[in-house]
Coordinates of C-alpha atoms in Angstrom, one line a residue:
Chain Q
M1 CA 73.7 104.3 111.4
I2 CA 73.7 103.2 114.9
Q3 CA 74.5 99.7 116.1
T4 CA 72.8 98.3 119.1
I5 CA 75.0 97.0 121.9
D6 CA 74.6 95.5 125.3
N7 CA 77.9 95.7 126.9
P8 CA 77.9 94.9 130.6
R9 CA 81.6 95.4 131.0
T10 CA 82.4 97.9 133.7
R11 CA 85.2 100.4 133.4
D12 CA 87.5 102.4 135.5
D13 CA 86.0 105.8 135.5
T14 CA 89.1 107.5 136.6
T15 CA 91.0 107.0 133.3
A16 CA 89.3 110.0 131.7
P17 CA 89.6 113.5 133.2
P18 CA 86.4 115.5 133.7
A19 CA 85.7 117.8 130.9
S20 CA 86.6 120.8 133.0
S21 CA 90.2 119.8 133.8
P22 CA 92.8 122.6 133.4
P23 CA 94.5 122.9 130.1
S24 CA 97.2 120.3 129.8
I25 CA 100.5 121.9 128.6
G26 CA 102.1 119.4 126.3
G27 CA 98.9 117.5 125.9
A28 CA 98.1 115.7 122.6
I29 CA 95.3 118.0 121.6
T30 CA 94.0 121.3 123.0
F31 CA 90.9 123.2 121.8
R32 CA 90.0 126.5 123.3
T33 CA 86.6 128.0 122.4
L34 CA 87.1 126.6 118.9
T35 CA 84.4 127.7 116.4
K36 CA 84.0 126.8 112.7
H37 CA 81.1 127.8 110.4
Y38 CA 80.5 126.7 106.8
G39 CA 78.3 129.5 105.6
D40 CA 75.3 129.6 108.0
A41 CA 75.9 126.1 109.2
V42 CA 77.8 125.7 112.5
A43 CA 80.3 122.8 112.4
L44 CA 81.9 123.5 115.8
D45 CA 80.5 125.9 118.4
R46 CA 83.0 127.2 121.0
V47 CA 84.4 123.7 121.7
D48 CA 86.9 123.2 124.6
L49 CA 88.8 119.9 124.6
D50 CA 91.9 118.5 126.2
I51 CA 93.3 115.2 125.3
P52 CA 96.4 114.2 127.2
I53 CA 99.2 112.0 125.8
G54 CA 98.5 108.3 125.8
Q55 CA 94.7 108.2 125.7
T56 CA 92.6 106.4 123.2
V57 CA 89.7 108.7 122.5
A58 CA 86.6 108.2 120.4
L59 CA 84.8 111.2 118.8
L60 CA 81.3 109.9 118.6
G61 CA 78.4 111.6 116.8
A62 CA 76.0 111.3 113.9
N63 CA 76.9 112.5 110.4
G64 CA 77.3 116.3 110.4
A65 CA 78.0 116.4 114.2
G66 CA 81.4 118.0 113.7
K67 CA 83.7 115.0 114.0
S68 CA 85.5 115.4 110.7
T69 CA 85.7 119.1 111.1
A70 CA 87.4 118.7 114.5
I71 CA 89.9 116.2 113.1
N72 CA 90.6 118.3 110.0
I73 CA 91.3 121.3 112.3
M74 CA 93.7 119.2 114.5
L75 CA 95.5 118.3 111.2
G76 CA 95.7 121.8 110.0
L77 CA 93.6 121.0 106.9
V78 CA 90.9 123.4 108.0
T79 CA 91.4 126.7 109.6
P80 CA 89.0 127.6 112.5
D81 CA 87.0 130.8 112.5
A82 CA 87.8 131.5 116.1
G83 CA 89.5 130.0 119.1
E84 CA 92.8 128.2 119.5
V85 CA 94.1 124.8 118.6
R86 CA 97.3 123.0 119.6
T87 CA 98.4 119.6 118.3
L88 CA 101.2 118.1 120.4
G89 CA 101.6 121.6 121.9
Q90 CA 102.2 123.2 118.5
E91 CA 100.4 124.8 115.5
P92 CA 98.8 121.8 113.7
R93 CA 100.9 122.3 110.5
V94 CA 104.1 122.5 112.5
A95 CA 103.2 119.2 114.3
I96 CA 102.4 117.5 111.0
E97 CA 105.7 118.6 109.4
S98 CA 107.6 117.4 112.4
G99 CA 106.5 113.9 111.5
R100 CA 105.0 113.0 114.9
V101 CA 101.4 112.6 113.5
G102 CA 99.9 109.9 111.4
S103 CA 96.5 110.0 109.9
M104 CA 93.9 107.9 108.2
L105 CA 91.5 110.2 106.4
Q106 CA 88.0 109.3 105.6
T107 CA 88.3 109.9 101.8
A108 CA 91.8 109.2 100.7
G109 CA 92.0 107.6 97.3
L110 CA 95.1 105.5 96.8
P111 CA 97.4 106.3 93.8
I112 CA 96.7 103.9 90.9
G113 CA 99.5 101.7 89.7
A114 CA 101.3 101.6 93.1
R115 CA 101.9 98.3 94.9
V116 CA 101.1 98.1 98.6
A117 CA 104.7 97.7 99.7
E118 CA 105.9 100.6 97.6
L119 CA 103.3 102.9 99.0
V120 CA 104.2 101.9 102.6
E121 CA 107.9 102.3 101.9
F122 CA 107.5 105.7 100.3
T123 CA 105.2 107.0 103.1
G124 CA 107.7 105.8 105.7
A125 CA 110.5 107.7 103.9
L126 CA 108.6 110.9 104.4
Y127 CA 109.0 110.6 108.2
P128 CA 112.1 111.1 110.3
H129 CA 112.0 107.8 112.2
P130 CA 109.7 105.4 110.4
L131 CA 109.0 101.8 111.1
T132 CA 110.5 99.4 108.6
S133 CA 108.2 98.5 105.7
A134 CA 108.1 94.9 106.9
E135 CA 107.0 96.0 110.4
T136 CA 104.3 98.4 109.1
L137 CA 102.9 95.7 106.8
E138 CA 102.9 93.1 109.5
R139 CA 101.2 95.5 112.1
A140 CA 98.5 96.5 109.6
G141 CA 97.9 92.8 108.6
L142 CA 99.1 93.4 105.1
A143 CA 102.0 91.0 104.9
G144 CA 100.1 88.8 102.4
L145 CA 99.1 91.8 100.2
A146 CA 102.5 93.5 99.8
T147 CA 102.9 93.0 96.1
R148 CA 99.2 93.7 95.2
R149 CA 98.4 96.8 93.2
V150 CA 96.2 99.2 95.2
E151 CA 93.4 99.3 92.6
S152 CA 92.9 95.5 93.0
L153 CA 92.2 95.8 96.7
S154 CA 88.7 95.3 98.3
G155 CA 87.3 98.2 100.4
G156 CA 88.3 96.6 103.6
E157 CA 91.8 95.9 102.4
A158 CA 92.2 99.5 101.1
Q159 CA 91.2 100.6 104.6
R160 CA 94.0 98.5 106.1
V161 CA 96.5 100.1 103.6
R162 CA 95.3 103.5 104.8
F163 CA 95.9 102.4 108.4
A164 CA 99.4 101.3 107.4
L165 CA 100.0 104.7 105.9
A166 CA 98.9 106.2 109.3
I167 CA 101.4 104.1 111.3
A168 CA 104.3 103.9 108.8
G169 CA 106.0 107.0 110.3
D170 CA 105.8 105.5 113.8
P171 CA 103.9 108.6 115.0
D172 CA 103.2 109.6 118.6
L173 CA 99.7 110.7 117.7
I174 CA 97.4 109.0 115.3
F175 CA 94.1 110.2 113.8
L176 CA 91.5 107.8 112.4
D177 CA 88.5 109.2 110.7
E178 CA 85.8 106.6 110.5
P179 CA 88.4 103.9 110.1
T180 CA 86.2 100.8 109.8
M181 CA 83.9 102.1 107.1
A182 CA 83.6 99.5 104.3
M183 CA 84.8 96.7 106.7
D184 CA 82.8 93.6 107.6
V185 CA 82.4 92.5 111.2
E186 CA 85.4 90.2 111.1
S187 CA 87.8 92.6 109.6
R188 CA 86.6 95.3 111.9
R189 CA 87.5 93.1 114.9
A190 CA 90.9 92.3 113.4
F191 CA 91.5 96.0 112.7
W192 CA 90.8 97.1 116.3
A193 CA 93.0 94.4 117.6
D194 CA 95.9 95.7 115.5
M195 CA 95.0 99.3 116.5
R196 CA 95.0 98.4 120.2
R197 CA 98.4 96.8 120.0
F198 CA 99.7 99.9 118.4
A199 CA 98.1 102.2 120.9
A200 CA 99.4 100.1 123.8
Q201 CA 102.9 101.6 123.4
G202 CA 102.0 104.9 124.9
R203 CA 100.6 106.5 121.7
T204 CA 97.7 108.8 121.6
V205 CA 94.9 107.7 119.4
L206 CA 91.9 109.7 118.3
F207 CA 89.2 108.2 116.2
A208 CA 85.9 109.4 114.8
T209 CA 83.1 106.9 114.6
H210 CA 79.3 106.6 114.6
Y211 CA 79.5 103.0 115.8
L212 CA 78.7 103.1 119.6
E213 CA 80.1 99.6 120.0
E214 CA 83.5 100.6 118.7
A215 CA 83.6 103.7 120.9
D216 CA 82.7 101.8 124.0
Q217 CA 84.9 98.8 123.4
V218 CA 88.0 100.5 122.1
A219 CA 88.3 103.9 123.7
D220 CA 89.4 105.0 127.1
R221 CA 87.2 108.0 126.7
I222 CA 84.3 109.0 124.6
V223 CA 83.6 112.5 123.5
V224 CA 80.1 112.9 122.1
L225 CA 79.5 115.6 119.6
D226 CA 76.2 116.9 118.5
R227 CA 75.7 119.8 116.1
G228 CA 79.1 121.2 116.9
R229 CA 79.0 120.9 120.7
I230 CA 80.4 118.4 123.1
I231 CA 77.4 117.0 124.9
A232 CA 79.1 114.3 126.9
D233 CA 82.7 113.4 127.7
G234 CA 83.9 110.5 129.8
T235 CA 84.1 106.7 129.8
G236 CA 81.4 104.6 128.2
A237 CA 80.2 103.7 131.7
S238 CA 80.2 107.3 132.9
I239 CA 78.1 108.4 129.9
K240 CA 75.7 105.6 130.6
A241 CA 75.6 106.7 134.3
R242 CA 74.7 110.3 133.3
V243 CA 71.5 109.1 131.8
V244 CA 70.7 106.4 134.3
D245 CA 67.6 104.9 133.2
R246 CA 67.6 101.4 134.4
T247 CA 64.7 99.1 134.2
V248 CA 63.4 96.6 136.8
Q249 CA 61.0 94.0 135.5
F250 CA 59.1 91.3 137.3
T251 CA 55.9 89.3 137.2
L252 CA 53.1 90.3 139.6
P253 CA 49.4 89.5 138.9
D254 CA 46.9 92.3 139.8
A255 CA 49.6 94.9 140.4
D256 CA 48.5 98.2 141.8
P257 CA 50.1 101.0 139.7
T258 CA 49.4 103.7 142.2
M259 CA 51.2 101.8 144.9
L260 CA 54.1 100.9 142.6
R261 CA 54.6 104.6 141.8
T262 CA 55.4 105.3 145.5
I263 CA 58.3 102.8 145.5
D264 CA 61.6 104.5 146.1
A265 CA 63.3 106.0 143.0
V266 CA 60.7 104.8 140.5
T267 CA 60.1 107.2 137.7
S268 CA 57.5 105.3 135.6
V269 CA 55.4 102.3 135.8
D270 CA 54.2 100.1 132.9
I271 CA 51.9 97.1 133.4
R272 CA 51.1 94.6 130.7
G273 CA 49.0 91.8 132.1
A274 CA 51.0 90.3 134.8
G275 CA 54.3 91.9 133.6
V276 CA 55.5 95.0 135.4
T277 CA 58.2 97.3 134.2
L278 CA 59.6 100.0 136.4
Q279 CA 62.0 102.7 135.3
T280 CA 64.2 103.8 138.2
D281 CA 66.9 106.2 139.0
D282 CA 68.4 103.9 141.6
V283 CA 68.0 100.2 141.1
D284 CA 69.3 99.2 144.6
A285 CA 66.8 101.5 146.4
T286 CA 63.9 100.2 144.3
V287 CA 64.7 96.5 144.8
R288 CA 65.2 97.1 148.5
A289 CA 61.8 98.9 148.8
L290 CA 60.1 96.1 146.8
A291 CA 61.4 93.5 149.2
G292 CA 60.8 95.7 152.2
R293 CA 57.1 96.0 151.4
H294 CA 56.8 92.2 150.9
I295 CA 55.5 92.6 147.4
P296 CA 55.2 89.0 146.0
F297 CA 57.0 89.5 142.8
R298 CA 58.5 86.7 140.8
D299 CA 61.2 86.5 138.0
L300 CA 62.8 89.8 138.9
E301 CA 65.2 91.1 136.4
V302 CA 67.3 94.3 136.2
V303 CA 68.1 95.6 132.7
G304 CA 71.0 98.1 132.5
A305 CA 70.9 101.0 130.1
D306 CA 73.0 100.4 127.0
L307 CA 75.1 103.0 125.5
E308 CA 72.9 103.1 122.5
R309 CA 69.9 104.2 124.6
A310 CA 72.2 106.6 126.5
F311 CA 73.3 108.2 123.3
I312 CA 69.9 108.7 121.9
K313 CA 68.8 110.2 125.2
L314 CA 71.7 112.6 125.2
L315 CA 71.0 113.7 121.6
A316 CA 67.3 114.1 122.5
A317 CA 68.1 116.2 125.6
N318 CA 70.5 118.4 123.6
G319 CA 67.7 118.9 121.0
E320 CA 65.3 120.2 123.6
R321 CA 67.7 122.8 124.8
Chain H
M1 CA 150.4 106.5 105.0
I2 CA 146.6 106.8 104.7
R3 CA 144.8 103.8 103.2
I4 CA 141.2 104.0 102.4
S5 CA 140.0 100.5 103.1
E6 CA 137.6 98.8 100.6
R7 CA 135.3 98.3 103.4
G8 CA 135.2 102.0 104.1
I9 CA 134.2 102.8 100.5
F10 CA 131.4 100.2 100.6
D11 CA 130.2 101.7 103.8
M12 CA 130.2 105.2 102.3
L13 CA 128.3 103.9 99.2
A14 CA 125.8 102.2 101.4
L15 CA 125.3 105.4 103.4
A16 CA 124.9 107.5 100.2
T17 CA 122.2 105.1 98.8
H18 CA 120.5 105.1 102.2
L19 CA 120.4 108.9 102.4
A20 CA 119.1 109.2 98.8
G21 CA 116.3 106.8 99.6
R22 CA 115.6 108.6 102.8
W23 CA 115.5 112.0 101.1
P24 CA 111.7 112.5 100.9
I25 CA 111.8 113.9 97.3
G26 CA 114.0 111.1 96.2
A27 CA 111.7 108.5 97.6
Y28 CA 108.6 110.3 96.2
L29 CA 110.2 110.6 92.8
R30 CA 111.1 106.9 92.6
F31 CA 107.6 106.0 93.8
E32 CA 105.9 108.2 91.2
V33 CA 108.0 107.1 88.2
R34 CA 107.5 103.4 89.1
R35 CA 103.8 103.5 89.4
Q36 CA 103.2 105.7 86.3
L37 CA 105.3 103.5 84.1
R38 CA 102.7 100.8 84.8
N39 CA 100.1 103.0 83.2
R40 CA 99.4 101.3 79.8
R41 CA 97.8 104.4 78.4
F42 CA 100.9 106.5 79.3
V43 CA 103.2 104.0 77.6
I44 CA 101.0 103.8 74.4
I45 CA 100.8 107.6 74.0
T46 CA 104.3 108.5 74.9
V47 CA 106.3 105.5 73.6
A48 CA 104.4 103.2 71.3
L49 CA 102.8 106.0 69.2
P50 CA 106.0 107.9 68.4
V51 CA 108.0 104.7 67.8
S52 CA 105.3 103.4 65.4
L53 CA 105.0 106.7 63.6
Y54 CA 108.8 106.9 63.3
V55 CA 109.0 103.4 61.7
L56 CA 106.0 104.1 59.5
Y57 CA 107.3 107.4 58.1
T58 CA 111.0 106.5 57.8
A59 CA 111.1 102.8 56.9
V60 CA 107.7 101.5 55.7
L61 CA 106.4 104.4 53.6
D62 CA 108.9 105.5 51.0
I63 CA 108.4 109.2 51.4
S64 CA 111.2 111.8 51.3
S65 CA 113.6 109.2 52.7
S66 CA 116.4 110.8 50.8
A67 CA 115.4 114.4 51.4
T68 CA 117.2 116.7 53.8
I69 CA 115.4 119.4 55.9
D70 CA 117.3 122.1 57.8
G71 CA 120.4 120.2 56.9
L72 CA 119.3 117.0 58.5
A73 CA 118.5 113.7 56.6
W74 CA 114.8 112.8 57.0
P75 CA 115.4 109.8 59.3
V76 CA 117.3 112.1 61.7
F77 CA 114.9 115.0 61.3
F78 CA 111.9 112.8 62.1
L79 CA 113.7 111.1 64.9
V80 CA 114.1 114.5 66.6
S81 CA 110.4 115.3 65.9
M82 CA 109.1 112.0 67.4
A83 CA 111.4 112.2 70.4
A84 CA 110.2 115.8 71.0
Y85 CA 106.6 114.7 70.7
G86 CA 107.1 111.8 73.1
A87 CA 108.9 114.0 75.7
M88 CA 106.3 116.7 75.4
A89 CA 103.4 114.2 75.7
A90 CA 105.0 112.5 78.8
A91 CA 105.4 115.9 80.5
I92 CA 101.9 117.2 79.8
T93 CA 100.3 113.8 80.8
Q94 CA 101.4 114.6 84.4
A95 CA 98.3 116.8 84.5
N96 CA 96.2 113.6 84.5
A97 CA 98.0 112.3 87.6
I98 CA 97.7 115.6 89.4
A99 CA 93.9 116.0 88.7
A100 CA 93.3 112.4 89.6
E101 CA 95.1 112.9 92.9
R102 CA 93.1 116.0 93.7
G103 CA 89.9 114.2 92.8
S104 CA 90.5 111.0 94.8
G105 CA 91.7 112.7 97.9
W106 CA 95.2 111.2 97.7
S107 CA 96.8 114.7 97.6
R108 CA 94.9 115.4 100.8
Q109 CA 96.5 112.3 102.4
L110 CA 99.9 113.6 101.3
R111 CA 99.1 116.9 103.0
V112 CA 98.9 115.2 106.4
T113 CA 102.4 113.7 106.0
P114 CA 105.5 115.7 106.6
L115 CA 105.9 116.2 102.8
S116 CA 105.9 119.9 102.2
R117 CA 103.8 121.5 99.5
S118 CA 106.9 122.8 97.6
S119 CA 108.3 119.3 97.7
Y120 CA 105.1 118.0 96.2
V121 CA 105.3 120.5 93.3
L122 CA 109.0 120.0 92.8
T123 CA 108.5 116.2 92.6
K124 CA 105.8 116.6 90.0
L125 CA 108.1 118.7 87.8
A126 CA 110.9 116.3 88.3
T127 CA 108.6 113.3 87.5
A128 CA 107.5 115.0 84.3
V129 CA 111.1 115.5 83.2
L130 CA 112.2 111.9 84.2
L131 CA 109.2 110.3 82.4
T132 CA 110.4 111.8 79.1
A133 CA 113.2 109.3 79.2
P134 CA 111.3 106.2 77.9
A135 CA 110.1 108.1 74.8
L136 CA 113.6 109.5 74.1
V137 CA 115.4 106.2 74.6
F138 CA 113.0 104.0 72.6
V139 CA 112.7 106.4 69.6
A140 CA 116.5 106.7 69.6
A141 CA 116.9 103.0 69.8
V142 CA 114.5 102.4 66.9
A143 CA 116.3 105.0 64.8
I144 CA 119.6 103.3 65.4
I145 CA 118.3 99.8 64.7
V146 CA 115.9 100.5 61.8
N147 CA 117.6 103.3 60.0
H148 CA 121.2 102.9 61.2
V149 CA 121.2 106.6 62.3
E150 CA 124.7 107.3 63.6
L151 CA 125.5 110.2 65.9
P152 CA 128.4 110.6 68.3
V153 CA 127.7 109.5 71.8
R154 CA 128.1 113.1 73.0
V155 CA 125.4 114.2 70.6
W156 CA 123.0 111.5 71.8
I157 CA 123.5 112.6 75.4
E158 CA 123.0 116.2 74.5
L159 CA 119.9 115.5 72.5
V160 CA 118.3 113.5 75.4
L161 CA 119.3 116.3 77.9
A162 CA 118.0 119.1 75.6
L163 CA 114.6 117.4 75.0
S164 CA 114.0 116.3 78.6
L165 CA 115.0 119.6 80.1
G166 CA 113.3 121.4 77.3
S167 CA 110.1 119.7 78.4
L168 CA 110.0 121.8 81.6
P169 CA 107.5 124.3 80.1
F170 CA 105.2 121.4 79.4
A171 CA 105.7 120.1 83.0
A172 CA 104.6 123.6 84.2
L173 CA 101.7 123.4 81.8
A174 CA 100.8 120.0 83.3
I175 CA 100.6 121.6 86.8
L176 CA 98.5 124.4 85.5
L177 CA 96.1 122.0 83.8
G178 CA 96.1 119.6 86.8
Y179 CA 95.1 122.4 89.1
T180 CA 92.6 123.9 86.8
L181 CA 90.6 120.9 85.5
G182 CA 88.8 118.2 87.3
S183 CA 89.7 114.5 87.0
E184 CA 86.8 114.0 84.6
S185 CA 87.6 116.7 82.0
V186 CA 91.4 116.6 82.3
Q187 CA 92.2 113.6 80.1
G188 CA 90.4 115.0 77.0
A189 CA 91.9 118.4 77.5
V190 CA 95.4 117.0 77.9
T191 CA 95.2 114.8 74.8
L192 CA 93.8 117.7 72.8
T193 CA 96.6 119.9 74.1
F194 CA 99.6 117.7 73.2
F195 CA 98.1 116.6 69.8
G196 CA 97.3 120.2 69.0
L197 CA 100.8 121.4 70.0
A198 CA 102.4 118.5 68.1
I199 CA 100.4 119.0 64.8
L200 CA 100.6 122.8 64.8
G201 CA 104.2 122.8 66.0
G202 CA 105.3 120.7 63.0
L203 CA 106.2 117.5 64.8
F204 CA 104.0 115.2 62.7
A205 CA 104.7 117.0 59.4
P206 CA 107.5 119.6 59.0
A207 CA 106.4 123.2 59.5
D208 CA 108.3 124.1 56.4
S209 CA 105.6 122.3 54.4
F210 CA 102.8 124.4 56.1
P211 CA 101.0 127.2 54.3
P212 CA 102.4 130.6 55.4
A213 CA 99.7 131.4 58.0
L214 CA 100.1 128.0 59.7
A215 CA 103.8 128.3 59.6
T216 CA 103.7 131.6 61.4
I217 CA 101.6 130.0 64.1
A218 CA 104.0 127.1 64.4
R219 CA 106.9 129.4 65.0
V220 CA 105.4 130.8 68.2
L221 CA 104.5 127.4 69.7
P222 CA 106.8 125.8 72.4
S223 CA 106.5 122.5 70.6
Y224 CA 108.1 123.9 67.5
H225 CA 111.0 125.3 69.5
L226 CA 111.5 122.1 71.5
A227 CA 112.0 120.2 68.2
A228 CA 114.1 123.0 66.8
L229 CA 116.3 122.9 70.0
G230 CA 116.8 119.1 69.3
R231 CA 117.7 119.8 65.7
D232 CA 120.2 122.5 66.6
V233 CA 121.9 120.1 69.0
V234 CA 122.1 117.4 66.3
A235 CA 123.2 119.7 63.5
S236 CA 125.7 121.9 65.2
G237 CA 126.1 120.7 68.8
V238 CA 125.0 124.1 70.2
P239 CA 121.4 125.2 70.9
D240 CA 120.0 128.3 69.2
P241 CA 119.5 131.0 71.8
V242 CA 116.1 131.8 70.3
D243 CA 114.8 128.3 71.1
V244 CA 116.2 128.5 74.6
I245 CA 114.7 132.0 75.2
V246 CA 111.3 131.0 73.8
L247 CA 111.1 127.8 75.9
T248 CA 112.3 129.6 79.0
A249 CA 109.6 132.3 78.5
Y250 CA 106.9 129.6 78.1
A251 CA 108.2 127.8 81.3
L252 CA 108.0 131.1 83.3
A253 CA 104.6 132.0 81.9
F254 CA 103.1 128.5 82.5
G255 CA 104.9 128.3 85.9
G256 CA 103.5 131.7 87.0
L257 CA 99.9 130.7 85.9
A258 CA 100.4 127.3 87.6
A259 CA 101.5 128.9 90.9
W260 CA 98.5 131.2 90.7
R261 CA 96.0 128.3 90.1
Y262 CA 97.8 126.2 92.8
R263 CA 97.4 129.0 95.4
A264 CA 93.8 129.5 94.5
V265 CA 93.0 125.8 94.8
E266 CA 95.0 125.3 98.1
Q267 CA 93.4 128.3 99.7
R268 CA 89.9 127.1 98.8
S269 CA 90.6 123.6 100.2
H270 CA 92.1 125.2 103.2
G271 CA 89.0 127.3 103.9
G272 CA 86.7 124.4 103.2

């Protein structure tokens, strides 16, 4: 499911490296021509990916795009058919056993009978340098639920416990696979606030989501997966820019479509009564040309592309290939 | 002159406790035992049932109360039987936990922590052995209170150790079942297994009273030899080597099969 967004926030496009940057030794994650098939189905198709330490990265894609496969390979739960993978510069299993990685899996049932605080304390004890239980509970917003049995928790509360298990070992790298599933809007907001606070201390965060809003608002960088391939990689703003498709709207009685088509950068013209909608590659050039030709438009409005539309366009373009 | 200060001893104790808690298997074991003791079904099957049967057959119903079997008075003989049943049931029941964890994805979550796979299996075995304790302690307590069974402290300790360590083949069987059956079918299979082993092994009614064919079957079952091990310890203070050998053989056989199942399952999940 895809949520609609309209986020006019601008971003610093330099925070994310271009997809073709050289392999980062000692980076958080490295994929080299990584391929994984399940029978005839391709889960990942020759994927290259470099995630440096300290980034918060969203893996965005529809169901079956390859997000969970990618994360499971980074965690050593799934072995790739071909290609190379490094997690914190090591074989995934070695990285996991070193205790520097925390994870929140999509389908991790909690053990019946356990109390929240016991579960957090035990998980911390598996790591070499854990947070204290009190700190983990506080950071995951579970202080009030410490003595509750896990089977009595709501879906959203159980997700918070899974988040607590991911951070209990104070890891350098944290994986979150669809972390806000089963959460309502309010707990989703609270969850990401907690997550941001955790990530702000130089940790690397990688999360899978199919919520565009989350990817755009939380991540420094968005990697869009579709049918096992990376089809876009950059900030939310840069992904929008790749599929620039801005719209200029105004009121102009008796508009002449032929003339409007000759306006700079216009790609399409749509006239409904007195309402005119122009699609343009370059809003500035189009507006300047409209003014330059003394066209008597009124109520001019520029509508930016939202990430939602950019995403759909990217998926469609990939499908035509 | 060297003087160890009191303060120093307390510091050392604090450090030792800290290290034990920080030892991953220690923390895991504590966690498992605590949560499983909250499982009402577990407590009913492994504690309430043997205790009730013990009271029923040694104090309420006036049957063979003065008889001796294998040189043991009936209240002592049946104490060993019910303790052995409780210990065996507690150990086999671990299969439920293992299958449930595989089904719910909790074992997958554990796989992405630094807990190694061998630590996981070791902890399951140790949990099974530790969870025999409630059954042993409660059956023994009821025997003392209701029937005034008197045994030297050393014999009580030996009996508890023999029956809990003697449950290792059943702990291995639990791992085998937990990695063979799904979380849906495991409970029925587990209940059938320990009731079957208990009845056929002569824990509910002495194997001596069985018709010859059934008695022969009883003598090849691990449940029979677990109770026999307990009886030896109570009667003479030394275990019969035959019981030890048979139980060890079962532990190795179940352990080998469990390792094979475990590898098959882990490999499949690794590929998928």
